[in-house]
PDB file of C-alpha atoms in Angstrom:
ATOM      1  CA  MET A 964      69.531  83.662 141.580  1.00 41.00           C
ATOM      2  CA  SER A 965      66.159  85.362 141.324  1.00 44.00           C
ATOM      3  CA  ARG A 966      62.940  83.695 142.316  1.00 50.00           C
ATOM      4  CA  GLU A 967      59.359  84.684 141.744  1.00 54.00           C
ATOM      5  CA  LEU A 968      57.476  86.106 144.679  1.00 53.00           C
ATOM      6  CA  THR A 969      54.591  83.848 145.616  1.00 57.00           C
ATOM      7  CA  ILE A 970      51.492  84.536 147.646  1.00 52.00           C
ATOM      8  CA  GLN A 971      52.891  82.427 150.501  1.00 58.00           C
ATOM      9  CA  ASP A 972      55.769  84.929 150.851  1.00 62.00           C
ATOM     10  CA  LEU A 973      53.404  87.839 151.479  1.00 61.00           C
ATOM     11  CA  GLN A 974      51.623  89.011 154.583  1.00 67.00           C
ATOM     12  CA  PRO A 975      47.893  89.923 154.330  1.00 65.00           C
ATOM     13  CA  LYS A 976      48.705  93.645 154.456  1.00 65.00           C
ATOM     14  CA  GLU A 977      51.117  93.295 151.503  1.00 69.00           C
ATOM     15  CA  ILE A 978      48.551  91.287 149.524  1.00 66.00           C
ATOM     16  CA  MET A 979      45.941  94.012 150.113  1.00 63.00           C
ATOM     17  CA  LYS A 980      48.373  96.694 148.881  1.00 65.00           C
ATOM     18  CA  ILE A 981      49.095  94.749 145.697  1.00 62.00           C
ATOM     19  CA  THR A 982      45.451  94.014 144.904  1.00 63.00           C
ATOM     20  CA  ALA A 983      44.242  97.485 145.885  1.00 57.00           C
ATOM     21  CA  SER A 984      46.806  99.274 143.739  1.00 58.00           C
ATOM     22  CA  THR A 985      46.498  97.049 140.673  1.00 64.00           C
ATOM     23  CA  GLY A 986      42.885  95.951 140.979  1.00 64.00           C
ATOM     24  CA  LEU A 987      44.031  92.454 140.102  1.00 73.00           C
ATOM     25  CA  VAL A 988      43.850  89.193 141.944  1.00 81.00           C
ATOM     26  CA  PRO A 989      47.330  87.719 142.548  1.00 82.00           C
ATOM     27  CA  ARG A 990      48.205  85.109 139.917  1.00 82.00           C
ATOM     28  CA  GLU A 991      48.306  82.302 142.509  1.00 86.00           C
ATOM     29  CA  LEU A 992      44.685  82.990 143.483  1.00 87.00           C
ATOM     30  CA  GLN A 993      43.187  83.520 140.007  1.00 87.00           C
ATOM     31  CA  PRO A 994      42.228  79.851 139.458  1.00 90.00           C
ATOM     32  CA  TYR A 995      40.126  79.980 142.623  1.00 93.00           C
ATOM     33  CA  VAL A 996      38.080  83.090 141.807  1.00 91.00           C
ATOM     34  CA  GLN A 997      35.506  81.557 139.462  1.00 93.00           C
ATOM     35  CA  PRO A 998      34.812  78.417 141.522  1.00 95.00           C
ATOM     36  CA  ALA A 999      34.559  80.528 144.686  1.00 95.00           C
ATOM     37  CA  LEU A1000      32.054  82.867 143.029  1.00 95.00           C
ATOM     38  CA  GLU A1001      30.007  79.901 141.760  1.00 96.00           C
ATOM     39  CA  GLU A1002      29.886  78.426 145.257  1.00 97.00           C
ATOM     40  CA  PHE A1003      29.025  81.818 146.759  1.00 97.00           C
ATOM     41  CA  ARG A1004      26.242  82.321 144.177  1.00 97.00           C
ATOM     42  CA  ASN A1005      24.741  78.926 144.998  1.00 97.00           C
ATOM     43  CA  GLU A1006      24.915  79.671 148.739  1.00 96.00           C
ATOM     44  CA  MET A1007      23.104  82.978 148.231  1.00 96.00           C
ATOM     45  CA  ALA A1008      20.451  81.280 146.115  1.00 96.00           C
ATOM     46  CA  ALA A1009      19.970  78.598 148.788  1.00 96.00           C
ATOM     47  CA  GLU A1010      19.459  81.330 151.402  1.00 95.00           C
ATOM     48  CA  LEU A1011      16.708  82.688 149.158  1.00 95.00           C
ATOM     49  CA  GLY A1012      15.065  79.262 148.897  1.00 95.00           C
ATOM     50  CA  LEU A1013      16.543  78.151 145.562  1.00 94.00           C
ATOM     51  CA  THR A1014      18.343  75.026 146.731  1.00 92.00           C
ATOM     52  CA  ASP A1015      18.912  73.664 143.206  1.00 93.00           C
ATOM     53  CA  TYR A1016      20.123  76.944 141.666  1.00 95.00           C
ATOM     54  CA  ALA A1017      23.234  75.356 140.127  1.00 94.00           C
ATOM     55  CA  GLU A1018      21.084  73.033 138.007  1.00 95.00           C
ATOM     56  CA  ILE A1019      18.288  75.482 137.164  1.00 93.00           C
ATOM     57  CA  ASP A1020      18.104  76.991 133.672  1.00 93.00           C
ATOM     58  CA  LYS A1021      18.604  80.642 134.649  1.00 90.00           C
ATOM     59  CA  GLY A1022      16.739  81.739 131.520  1.00 91.00           C
ATOM     60  CA  GLU A1023      13.596  80.121 132.920  1.00 91.00           C
ATOM     61  CA  LEU A1024      13.773  82.113 136.165  1.00 92.00           C
ATOM     62  CA  PRO A1025      12.181  85.545 136.450  1.00 94.00           C
ATOM     63  CA  SER A1026      14.739  88.334 136.224  1.00 94.00           C
ATOM     64  CA  ARG A1027      13.616  89.594 139.640  1.00 95.00           C
ATOM     65  CA  LEU A1028      14.658  86.277 141.210  1.00 94.00           C
ATOM     66  CA  ASN A1029      18.013  86.214 139.427  1.00 94.00           C
ATOM     67  CA  GLY A1030      18.482  89.840 140.472  1.00 96.00           C
ATOM     68  CA  LYS A1031      17.867  88.949 144.110  1.00 96.00           C
ATOM     69  CA  VAL A1032      20.672  86.387 143.966  1.00 96.00           C
ATOM     70  CA  GLY A1033      23.103  88.875 142.422  1.00 96.00           C
ATOM     71  CA  GLY A1034      21.979  91.664 144.719  1.00 97.00           C
ATOM     72  CA  SER A1035      22.450  89.481 147.790  1.00 96.00           C
ATOM     73  CA  MET A1036      25.933  88.557 146.598  1.00 96.00           C
ATOM     74  CA  THR A1037      26.837  92.207 146.085  1.00 97.00           C
ATOM     75  CA  LYS A1038      25.490  93.238 149.471  1.00 96.00           C
ATOM     76  CA  LYS A1039      27.506  90.543 151.274  1.00 96.00           C
ATOM     77  CA  MET A1040      30.681  91.303 149.305  1.00 95.00           C
ATOM     78  CA  VAL A1041      30.421  95.024 150.099  1.00 96.00           C
ATOM     79  CA  THR A1042      29.830  94.262 153.781  1.00 96.00           C
ATOM     80  CA  PHE A1043      32.858  91.967 153.789  1.00 93.00           C
ATOM     81  CA  ALA A1044      35.019  94.590 152.048  1.00 91.00           C
ATOM     82  CA  GLU A1045      33.911  97.217 154.592  1.00 94.00           C
ATOM     83  CA  ALA A1046      34.919  94.907 157.434  1.00 94.00           C
ATOM     84  CA  VAL A1047      38.334  94.259 155.872  1.00 89.00           C
ATOM     85  CA  LEU A1048      38.901  97.976 155.284  1.00 90.00           C
ATOM     86  CA  ALA A1049      37.873  98.849 158.844  1.00 93.00           C
ATOM     87  CA  TRP A1050      40.107  96.110 160.280  1.00 90.00           C
ATOM     88  CA  ASN A1051      43.068  97.290 158.220  1.00 87.00           C
ATOM     89  CA  TYR A1052      42.424 100.947 159.091  1.00 90.00           C
ATOM     90  CA  ARG A1053      42.186 100.164 162.806  1.00 91.00           C
ATOM     91  CA  ASN A1054      45.393  98.122 162.752  1.00 88.00           C
ATOM     92  CA  ASN A1055      47.259 100.864 160.878  1.00 86.00           C
ATOM     93  CA  LYS A1056      46.087 103.436 163.444  1.00 87.00           C
ATOM     94  CA  MET A1057      47.124 101.169 166.319  1.00 86.00           C
ATOM     95  CA  LEU A1058      50.577 100.663 164.777  1.00 83.00           C
ATOM     96  CA  ALA A1059      50.990 104.378 164.178  1.00 83.00           C
ATOM     97  CA  GLY A1060      50.089 105.067 167.822  1.00 78.00           C
ATOM     98  CA  LYS A1061      52.842 102.829 169.185  1.00 62.00           C
TER      99      LYS A1061
END
């Protein structure tokens, strides 16, 4: 009897291999991507002083302000990805040294 592999069956290292090689988010996590990005966008906007960003007509905002929100998101996501890569690299080196 075959069963589908679910995200709960995988360890973080295996998940990273799957997503890194395919460039895709695992099917179990796909429904959470858009809401997570929306929440993240609103958090970034709040940090920039736009507390009601979710309700604002983005077409009424100057492009520079919208760009700051997107730029802040990108900067934080890259920093997070660097931390994950460094953590994974360090752990692989530690395992190889044992």
